[in-house]
């Protein structure tokens, strides 16, 4: 049971990460590969704030301060990275943000935070992680899921407003968007800010869930995983991102319990099966599981589909 | 009536015969090519002006300079007596300049209604907070915008397809939607880049009526690029002819028709077309 709840919490964090990345990649059409960087900045900001100023009496107040610090730190990073980088287009923006993600990870690998208890000392030395006080375990699975629901609603509201329309207009045709009065620079920065802010919040939740943080939690692989969720769920569909996050986290775990068939332990091949299933899914639904639709669109879509039959 | 409720901006205070758009000595070079060479044109308030010329004459480049998508190397552009030479495109929408494109630029993945709603972007007054938390002002503004869009879509007979994606429309409808979208910005000057391209004669006639209606009912001045001489000669009050980046003639359609320079550069022979 504890194991399942732990996975549930992880799924929640991934959903927030995927939805926030979808805001930038799916809605605004800007490929960003530094998501793990913002996630790390959020996690470390929350972690350090809690390590230095933890007050047992404040309870969840510690969390609130940490989360605020996480979002602020990630937003500042987004501004610093975004203002020069958003002049870049397509692949170049992806490379620049990828660079940011790696810089963050390498910095964290080498900065020694004074007074922080290191989780472990690697033989080659260097600061490899920080450890939060054990009382700071605020991110129970339900706490994470409250965030998931609130952020989901906020992002949907954003998508179905003038701001969301402006983001999508930039994705579709930047020149047309400009001639309709949309300031692309401002919209891109706004999109980047929201993306980073929610990634930072996910980082804070992660910090209060894991207690010990290490730079190895924030590798490029994490960004790729999240991007995979965004693409699999459907670019521009927050519901799709959530669904894909559930599948991509739960599936490898479920495959652990696969029965042995004809003397072959299927669970040992779970990575292979997982990869094959992914390829199969993308073949079947190239636009992602939900395309651009959200959960609440589905009944209407189903009706129009049935009518056409 | 639709016209009175939709028109959001009146023409300027001295709208009689004053100039709405005025370019002076505009030059734009691309490397060694002078795409627009010392062009000065005036578009009066309330008129339909045409910009014609052979392919590669620099007409679209001039449009890009006027609409702020590109900046001239020399010269000035004035709109309603305000210098807009270096004003970025999205700010020109506030002043009242809107355009369509030669190769229609719709937001294909968005619905027809959303395409028009995007054009109302500048007139929406709620903040991100209102949108995120869905405060009452958000709903009020969205209702207002939706009603406004509906009017424009109905005007162009696009009401029945308003929930379809723009990418799924037929060619003629796409042209109409782009014009509807440009109007929805609340424009006072509409720049149309080859609106009749790819249309059959019937569609072209409908388009001419449409342009006249926009001009007279909405009091919107129009500057259009067009290769369809019949259309241009019939609906334009004033014509400008460009060739190799230079303005070679300007005047009423009849003047232009008889201008030997124009005949030589472009028409080739005297046009005998009649208005339908």
XYZ file of C-alpha atoms in Angstrom:
585
model
C 0.000 0.000 0.000
C 2.740 2.431 0.967
C 4.442 1.574 -2.294
C 1.342 2.364 -4.323
C 0.874 5.691 -2.560
C 4.516 6.515 -3.183
C 4.025 5.843 -6.908
C 0.831 7.905 -6.819
C 2.782 10.854 -5.420
C 5.433 10.463 -8.097
C 2.761 10.406 -10.779
C 1.370 13.648 -9.389
C 4.735 15.392 -9.601
C 5.230 14.149 -13.141
C 1.766 15.373 -14.110
C 2.605 18.880 -12.915
C 5.910 18.772 -14.787
C 4.283 17.493 -17.973
C 1.435 20.006 -17.877
C 3.783 22.927 -17.300
C 6.053 21.815 -20.144
C 2.993 21.388 -22.351
C 2.096 25.022 -21.768
C 5.327 26.015 -23.456
C 5.894 23.212 -25.964
C 2.336 22.352 -26.834
C 0.431 25.594 -26.477
C 3.058 28.165 -27.416
C 5.071 25.855 -29.656
C 8.461 26.571 -28.105
C 10.602 23.483 -27.677
C 12.237 23.696 -24.290
C 14.709 21.121 -22.964
C 15.724 22.755 -19.697
C 12.726 21.621 -17.721
C 14.782 19.519 -15.318
C 16.782 22.685 -14.633
C 13.744 24.615 -13.442
C 12.595 21.563 -11.527
C 16.010 21.427 -9.828
C 16.060 25.147 -9.063
C 12.629 24.809 -7.453
C 13.604 21.743 -5.464
C 16.856 23.215 -4.205
C 15.315 26.601 -3.433
C 12.593 24.964 -1.350
C 15.092 22.576 0.203
C 17.580 25.255 1.223
C 14.911 27.586 2.583
C 13.623 24.751 4.730
C 17.079 23.645 5.868
C 18.077 27.153 6.942
C 14.814 28.465 8.347
C 12.867 25.399 9.388
C 10.479 26.079 12.280
C 8.699 22.939 13.544
C 5.927 25.088 15.020
C 4.975 26.537 11.616
C 3.955 23.216 10.153
C 2.767 23.697 6.601
C 3.894 27.311 6.804
C 7.377 25.963 6.094
C 5.987 24.406 2.977
C 4.305 27.650 1.885
C 7.528 29.617 2.263
C 9.518 26.921 0.489
C 7.044 26.680 -2.380
C 6.979 30.453 -2.792
C 10.776 30.523 -2.837
C 10.824 27.688 -5.366
C 8.419 29.430 -7.729
C 10.224 32.758 -7.357
C 13.642 31.199 -8.008
C 12.422 29.292 -11.054
C 10.707 32.408 -12.420
C 13.856 34.481 -12.012
C 15.808 31.786 -13.869
C 13.186 31.782 -16.619
C 13.548 35.545 -17.001
C 17.351 35.386 -17.068
C 17.341 32.549 -19.587
C 14.247 33.640 -21.461
C 14.921 37.233 -22.369
C 18.011 36.481 -24.462
C 16.933 32.998 -25.582
C 13.431 33.630 -26.848
C 14.834 35.490 -29.827
C 15.976 32.063 -30.918
C 13.704 29.810 -32.867
C 12.985 26.118 -32.928
C 15.976 23.888 -32.389
C 18.218 26.718 -31.234
C 15.934 27.518 -28.333
C 15.909 23.826 -27.455
C 19.706 23.731 -27.399
C 20.006 26.930 -25.365
C 17.544 25.708 -22.727
C 19.172 22.294 -22.723
C 22.370 24.132 -21.873
C 20.625 25.855 -18.992
C 19.428 22.535 -17.595
C 22.911 21.078 -17.691
C 24.466 24.217 -16.192
C 22.071 23.991 -13.243
C 22.885 20.339 -12.666
C 26.648 20.868 -12.898
C 26.460 23.891 -10.589
C 24.526 21.901 -8.016
C 27.109 19.176 -8.315
C 29.881 21.572 -7.393
C 28.410 24.125 -5.014
C 28.831 23.306 -1.345
C 25.963 24.725 0.612
C 27.367 25.673 4.015
C 25.690 23.946 6.931
C 23.870 21.424 4.804
C 24.083 17.804 5.694
C 25.251 15.883 2.667
C 23.318 12.774 1.876
C 26.354 10.827 0.900
C 29.994 11.406 0.179
C 31.105 10.084 -3.104
C 34.659 8.786 -3.225
C 35.645 11.602 -5.551
C 34.438 14.211 -3.121
C 32.310 17.194 -3.884
C 28.942 18.189 -2.567
C 26.478 15.719 -3.942
C 23.255 16.489 -2.216
C 21.317 18.155 0.545
C 19.061 16.686 3.159
C 15.957 18.316 4.561
C 14.804 17.818 8.154
C 12.677 14.717 8.413
C 9.743 16.690 9.813
C 9.552 18.469 6.448
C 7.838 15.534 4.765
C 4.816 17.567 3.669
C 4.263 16.081 0.240
C 2.046 13.148 1.003
C 0.370 11.759 -2.059
C -2.896 13.582 -1.392
C -1.086 16.871 -0.861
C 0.553 16.498 -4.249
C -2.754 15.629 -5.875
C -4.435 18.736 -4.493
C -1.767 20.675 -6.371
C -2.314 18.614 -9.488
C -6.016 19.426 -9.530
C -5.557 23.128 -8.806
C -2.834 23.518 -11.449
C -4.891 21.557 -13.963
C -7.815 23.923 -13.474
C -5.610 27.009 -13.636
C -3.938 25.849 -16.833
C -7.258 25.009 -18.465
C -8.555 28.456 -17.549
C -5.455 29.968 -19.044
C -5.810 27.927 -22.227
C -9.406 29.035 -22.740
C -8.725 32.730 -22.312
C -7.307 35.486 -24.465
C -3.856 34.628 -23.140
C -4.145 31.002 -24.206
C -5.441 32.066 -27.603
C -2.490 34.418 -27.989
C -0.087 31.570 -27.105
C -1.713 29.301 -29.678
C -1.691 32.070 -32.279
C 2.069 32.362 -31.855
C 2.401 28.611 -32.272
C 0.313 28.617 -35.429
C 1.711 31.676 -37.170
C 3.813 34.293 -35.463
C 3.553 36.845 -38.272
C -0.227 36.599 -38.408
C -0.295 36.894 -34.614
C 1.736 40.094 -34.782
C -0.615 41.681 -37.285
C -3.485 40.941 -34.926
C -1.935 42.880 -32.116
C -0.172 40.140 -30.222
C 3.258 40.984 -28.878
C 5.180 37.750 -29.432
C 8.095 38.626 -27.147
C 5.787 39.305 -24.211
C 3.687 36.216 -24.792
C 6.719 33.964 -25.100
C 8.205 35.309 -21.879
C 4.850 34.878 -20.132
C 4.599 31.320 -21.370
C 8.156 30.589 -20.261
C 7.475 32.141 -16.865
C 4.371 30.053 -16.229
C 6.185 26.953 -17.420
C 9.132 27.548 -15.107
C 6.982 28.606 -12.164
C 4.941 25.403 -12.159
C 8.091 23.346 -12.710
C 9.548 25.107 -9.672
C 6.457 24.249 -7.653
C 6.797 20.646 -8.754
C 10.386 20.864 -7.548
C 9.235 22.042 -4.121
C 6.748 19.168 -3.893
C 9.514 16.802 -4.926
C 11.840 18.196 -2.235
C 9.236 17.750 0.497
C 8.507 14.272 -0.802
C 12.052 12.969 -1.170
C 13.661 14.795 1.777
C 17.108 14.217 0.320
C 18.007 15.855 -2.970
C 20.857 15.037 -5.254
C 21.824 16.628 -8.583
C 21.417 13.240 -10.200
C 17.654 13.587 -9.818
C 17.705 16.384 -12.376
C 19.466 15.009 -15.410
C 18.519 15.601 -19.020
C 16.834 12.218 -18.920
C 14.173 13.678 -16.626
C 13.395 16.403 -19.193
C 13.173 13.793 -21.924
C 10.788 11.694 -19.828
C 8.555 14.706 -19.301
C 8.741 15.687 -22.959
C 7.753 12.143 -23.833
C 4.656 12.530 -21.681
C 3.802 15.803 -23.400
C 4.154 14.321 -26.868
C 2.417 11.074 -26.001
C -0.478 12.902 -24.366
C -0.869 15.326 -27.225
C 0.749 18.716 -27.751
C -1.580 21.333 -26.351
C -3.699 18.958 -24.275
C -3.198 19.223 -20.528
C -5.476 16.260 -19.927
C -3.378 14.290 -22.359
C -0.209 15.151 -20.449
C -1.812 13.976 -17.222
C -2.996 10.742 -18.797
C 0.391 10.096 -20.384
C 2.163 10.787 -17.082
C -0.024 8.203 -15.364
C 0.709 5.642 -18.076
C 4.427 6.311 -18.328
C 5.024 6.123 -14.581
C 2.614 3.300 -13.809
C 3.399 1.055 -16.772
C 7.021 0.206 -15.906
C 5.949 -0.391 -12.314
C 3.100 -2.660 -13.377
C 5.419 -4.612 -15.635
C 7.423 -5.536 -12.543
C 4.507 -7.758 -11.572
C 4.162 -9.387 -14.972
C 3.798 -13.151 -14.581
C 6.357 -15.543 -15.952
C 5.292 -17.045 -19.248
C 6.699 -20.450 -20.207
C 9.540 -20.200 -17.747
C 10.585 -16.711 -18.965
C 10.443 -14.020 -16.312
C 8.593 -11.313 -18.300
C 9.271 -8.671 -15.672
C 12.982 -8.862 -16.427
C 12.279 -7.602 -19.922
C 10.093 -4.746 -18.736
C 12.274 -1.989 -20.203
C 12.164 -3.710 -23.581
C 8.410 -4.210 -23.430
C 7.948 -0.638 -22.265
C 9.920 0.711 -25.214
C 8.038 -1.481 -27.668
C 4.698 -0.343 -26.249
C 5.741 3.296 -26.588
C 6.661 2.861 -30.230
C 3.380 1.082 -30.807
C 1.390 3.866 -29.116
C 3.025 6.607 -31.161
C 2.351 4.564 -34.294
C -1.327 4.232 -33.445
C -1.890 7.796 -32.216
C 0.706 10.033 -33.870
C -0.992 13.181 -32.562
C -0.896 11.933 -29.005
C -3.510 10.151 -26.965
C -5.925 13.065 -26.824
C -4.660 15.250 -29.662
C -5.552 18.797 -28.691
C -8.653 17.789 -26.721
C -9.184 17.970 -22.987
C -11.185 15.480 -20.928
C -14.252 17.697 -20.975
C -14.130 17.895 -24.788
C -14.332 14.138 -25.147
C -18.112 13.625 -24.785
C -18.783 16.300 -27.402
C -16.166 14.796 -29.699
C -17.663 11.359 -29.253
C -21.109 12.660 -30.195
C -19.888 14.355 -33.383
C -17.928 11.242 -34.238
C -20.977 9.029 -33.787
C -23.102 11.387 -35.842
C -20.704 11.170 -38.737
C -20.909 7.396 -38.704
C -28.007 47.217 -38.219
C -24.733 45.364 -38.111
C -22.647 48.213 -39.378
C -23.462 50.600 -36.590
C -22.926 48.105 -33.831
C -19.736 46.590 -35.183
C -17.824 49.697 -36.159
C -15.827 50.541 -33.120
C -13.751 53.421 -34.368
C -14.829 56.421 -36.330
C -12.522 57.973 -38.850
C -10.411 60.826 -37.536
C -11.750 64.275 -36.719
C -10.792 65.808 -40.050
C -11.859 62.844 -42.050
C -13.144 64.842 -45.046
C -10.352 64.575 -47.588
C -7.408 64.247 -45.255
C -4.752 61.621 -45.725
C -4.963 58.542 -43.594
C -1.773 56.913 -44.774
C 1.180 58.751 -46.187
C 4.580 57.367 -47.111
C 7.441 59.658 -48.021
C 10.538 58.482 -49.873
C 10.407 54.973 -48.501
C 13.384 52.819 -49.434
C 13.976 49.182 -48.539
C 17.029 47.292 -49.757
C 17.676 43.581 -49.566
C 21.395 43.237 -50.249
C 21.912 44.713 -53.672
C 18.241 44.651 -54.600
C 16.219 47.780 -53.972
C 12.816 46.242 -53.362
C 11.111 49.524 -52.610
C 12.773 52.568 -54.118
C 11.725 56.034 -53.013
C 8.006 55.364 -52.868
C 5.613 58.081 -51.721
C 1.927 57.308 -51.684
C -1.103 58.877 -50.027
C -4.271 57.066 -49.105
C -7.166 59.357 -48.301
C -9.701 58.709 -45.593
C -12.585 56.621 -46.825
C -11.215 55.711 -50.234
C -10.342 52.434 -51.860
C -6.830 52.633 -53.211
C -5.193 50.039 -55.390
C -1.546 49.113 -55.659
C -0.694 47.347 -58.877
C 2.394 46.283 -60.699
C 4.062 43.247 -62.217
C 5.332 40.418 -60.037
C 8.370 41.400 -58.024
C 7.561 45.093 -58.210
C 7.837 45.439 -54.417
C 4.151 45.737 -53.579
C 4.120 43.193 -50.781
C 7.369 44.590 -49.409
C 5.712 47.991 -49.206
C 2.794 46.356 -47.373
C 5.219 44.792 -44.927
C 6.799 48.190 -44.300
C 3.431 49.837 -43.724
C 2.238 47.102 -41.360
C 5.418 47.113 -39.317
C 6.569 43.616 -40.212
C 9.639 45.180 -41.766
C 11.356 48.531 -41.324
C 12.371 50.866 -44.179
C 16.003 51.871 -44.601
C 14.977 55.418 -45.451
C 11.853 57.481 -45.526
C 8.875 57.911 -43.275
C 5.443 56.373 -42.987
C 2.648 58.357 -41.399
C -0.731 57.094 -40.339
C -3.340 59.601 -39.316
C -0.572 62.205 -38.984
C 1.418 60.058 -36.645
C 4.849 58.768 -37.563
C 4.686 54.980 -37.577
C 7.922 54.277 -39.411
C 9.399 52.213 -36.591
C 6.251 51.207 -34.710
C 6.139 47.412 -34.275
C 3.340 45.497 -35.970
C 1.350 44.659 -32.850
C 1.130 48.325 -31.836
C -0.185 49.366 -35.253
C -3.282 47.332 -34.524
C -4.114 49.806 -31.760
C -3.881 52.654 -34.262
C -6.165 50.836 -36.674
C -4.120 49.137 -39.368
C -5.006 45.576 -40.313
C -3.995 43.409 -43.219
C -4.471 40.121 -44.972
C -1.783 38.065 -46.661
C -1.171 36.881 -50.180
C -0.718 33.309 -48.948
C -3.554 33.222 -46.440
C -2.227 33.108 -42.900
C -4.914 31.603 -40.714
C -4.396 29.842 -37.424
C -5.229 26.463 -38.906
C -5.512 24.400 -35.730
C -7.794 26.907 -34.037
C -11.530 27.125 -34.596
C -12.977 29.716 -36.945
C -14.438 31.606 -33.983
C -11.111 31.584 -32.142
C -9.371 32.980 -35.212
C -11.588 36.045 -35.002
C -11.337 36.180 -31.211
C -7.558 36.349 -31.453
C -7.997 39.502 -33.510
C -9.899 41.083 -30.616
C -6.858 40.533 -28.395
C -6.061 44.217 -27.919
C -9.596 45.175 -26.979
C -9.940 42.574 -24.247
C -9.514 44.159 -20.866
C -8.919 41.499 -18.284
C -5.659 40.483 -16.728
C -4.026 37.102 -16.353
C -5.418 36.887 -12.826
C -8.976 37.352 -14.118
C -8.359 34.582 -16.635
C -6.700 32.163 -14.222
C -9.352 32.509 -11.541
C -12.268 33.078 -13.918
C -13.443 36.218 -12.181
C -16.700 37.829 -13.360
C -14.913 40.276 -15.609
C -13.464 37.364 -17.562
C -16.925 36.048 -18.422
C -18.223 39.528 -19.211
C -15.383 40.224 -21.611
C -15.531 36.780 -23.218
C -19.266 37.192 -23.822
C -18.667 40.591 -25.383
C -15.924 39.223 -27.632
C -17.995 36.193 -28.610
C -20.923 38.398 -29.627
C -18.627 40.674 -31.614
C -17.066 37.707 -33.394
C -20.464 36.307 -34.173
C -21.421 39.530 -35.928
C -18.334 39.486 -38.113
C -18.718 35.804 -38.914
C -22.371 36.238 -39.851
C -21.447 39.158 -42.055
C -19.222 36.828 -44.065
C -21.612 33.854 -43.900
C -19.189 31.975 -41.716
C -21.597 31.539 -38.786
C -22.484 27.913 -39.554
C -18.837 26.805 -39.578
C -17.687 28.793 -36.552
C -16.764 25.665 -34.550
C -14.804 23.990 -37.338
C -11.057 24.342 -37.421
C -9.864 27.036 -39.789
C -7.689 24.509 -41.600
C -10.748 22.565 -42.747
C -12.370 25.470 -44.602
C -12.678 25.763 -48.357
C -10.443 28.263 -50.124
C -13.043 30.982 -50.596
C -14.093 30.728 -46.965
C -10.485 31.004 -45.871
C -10.138 34.272 -47.766
C -13.317 35.565 -46.173
C -12.242 34.496 -42.713
C -8.972 36.331 -43.094
C -10.807 39.524 -44.029
C -13.270 39.035 -41.156
C -10.362 38.590 -38.805
C -8.659 41.745 -40.061
C -11.872 43.729 -39.592
C -12.309 42.378 -36.076
C -9.145 44.177 -34.994
C -11.184 47.378 -35.295
C -9.228 48.608 -38.288
C -9.611 51.997 -39.971
C -7.270 51.047 -42.771
C -7.411 47.605 -44.281
C -4.591 46.357 -46.450
C -5.579 43.469 -48.690
C -2.813 41.552 -50.410
C -4.263 39.930 -53.535
C -7.682 39.172 -52.085
C -8.994 37.733 -55.364
C -6.073 35.395 -56.019
C -7.325 31.934 -56.893
C -10.972 32.954 -57.058
C -13.334 32.226 -59.932
C -15.181 35.137 -61.650
C -18.296 34.707 -59.513
C -16.307 34.671 -56.288
C -14.386 37.720 -57.476
C -17.620 39.612 -58.085
C -18.834 38.693 -54.597
C -15.538 39.856 -53.197
C -15.863 43.205 -54.983
C -19.278 43.752 -53.433
C -17.847 42.772 -50.099
C -14.978 45.255 -50.368
C -17.350 48.031 -51.388
C -19.590 47.191 -48.450
C -16.732 47.200 -45.989
C -15.662 50.537 -47.368
C -19.051 52.216 -47.296
C -20.769 50.621 -44.294
C -17.826 50.460 -41.941
C -16.128 53.632 -43.189
C -12.894 51.723 -43.575
C -10.258 52.899 -46.003
C -8.771 50.155 -48.097
C -5.458 49.711 -49.832
C -5.308 46.598 -51.954
C -2.820 44.774 -54.106
C -4.463 42.951 -56.960
C -3.648 41.481 -60.319
C -7.260 41.217 -61.446
C -7.510 44.394 -63.536
C -11.267 44.226 -63.791
C -11.579 44.335 -60.045
C -8.983 47.030 -59.596
C -10.343 49.340 -62.307
C -13.882 48.969 -61.032
C -13.621 49.488 -57.331
C -10.558 51.634 -56.771
C -10.852 55.402 -56.387
C -7.138 55.785 -56.754
C -4.372 53.642 -58.172
C -0.655 53.423 -57.613
C 1.528 51.527 -60.049
C 4.874 50.095 -59.048
C 7.561 48.561 -61.189
C 11.015 47.421 -60.112
C 10.480 49.010 -56.705
C 9.624 52.427 -58.106
C 6.316 54.185 -58.174
C 5.785 54.824 -61.881
C 2.281 56.242 -61.866
C -0.551 57.315 -59.624
C -4.035 58.642 -60.202
C -7.568 57.627 -61.011
C -8.054 54.337 -62.806
C -8.708 56.169 -66.066
C -5.526 58.213 -65.781
C -3.525 55.113 -65.042
C -5.122 53.185 -67.862
C -3.948 55.797 -70.336
C -0.524 56.360 -68.853
C 1.998 55.190 -71.487
C 4.496 54.221 -68.785
C 1.999 51.881 -67.199
C 0.961 50.402 -70.490
C 4.556 49.757 -71.303
C 5.519 48.318 -67.944
C 2.510 46.354 -67.049
C -0.695 46.307 -68.995
C 0.966 45.794 -72.331
C -2.093 46.986 -74.225
C -5.034 49.236 -73.574
C -7.431 47.560 -71.188
C -10.877 47.108 -72.632
C -12.498 45.564 -69.614
C -15.837 46.785 -68.386
C -17.319 46.816 -64.950
C -19.779 44.019 -64.312
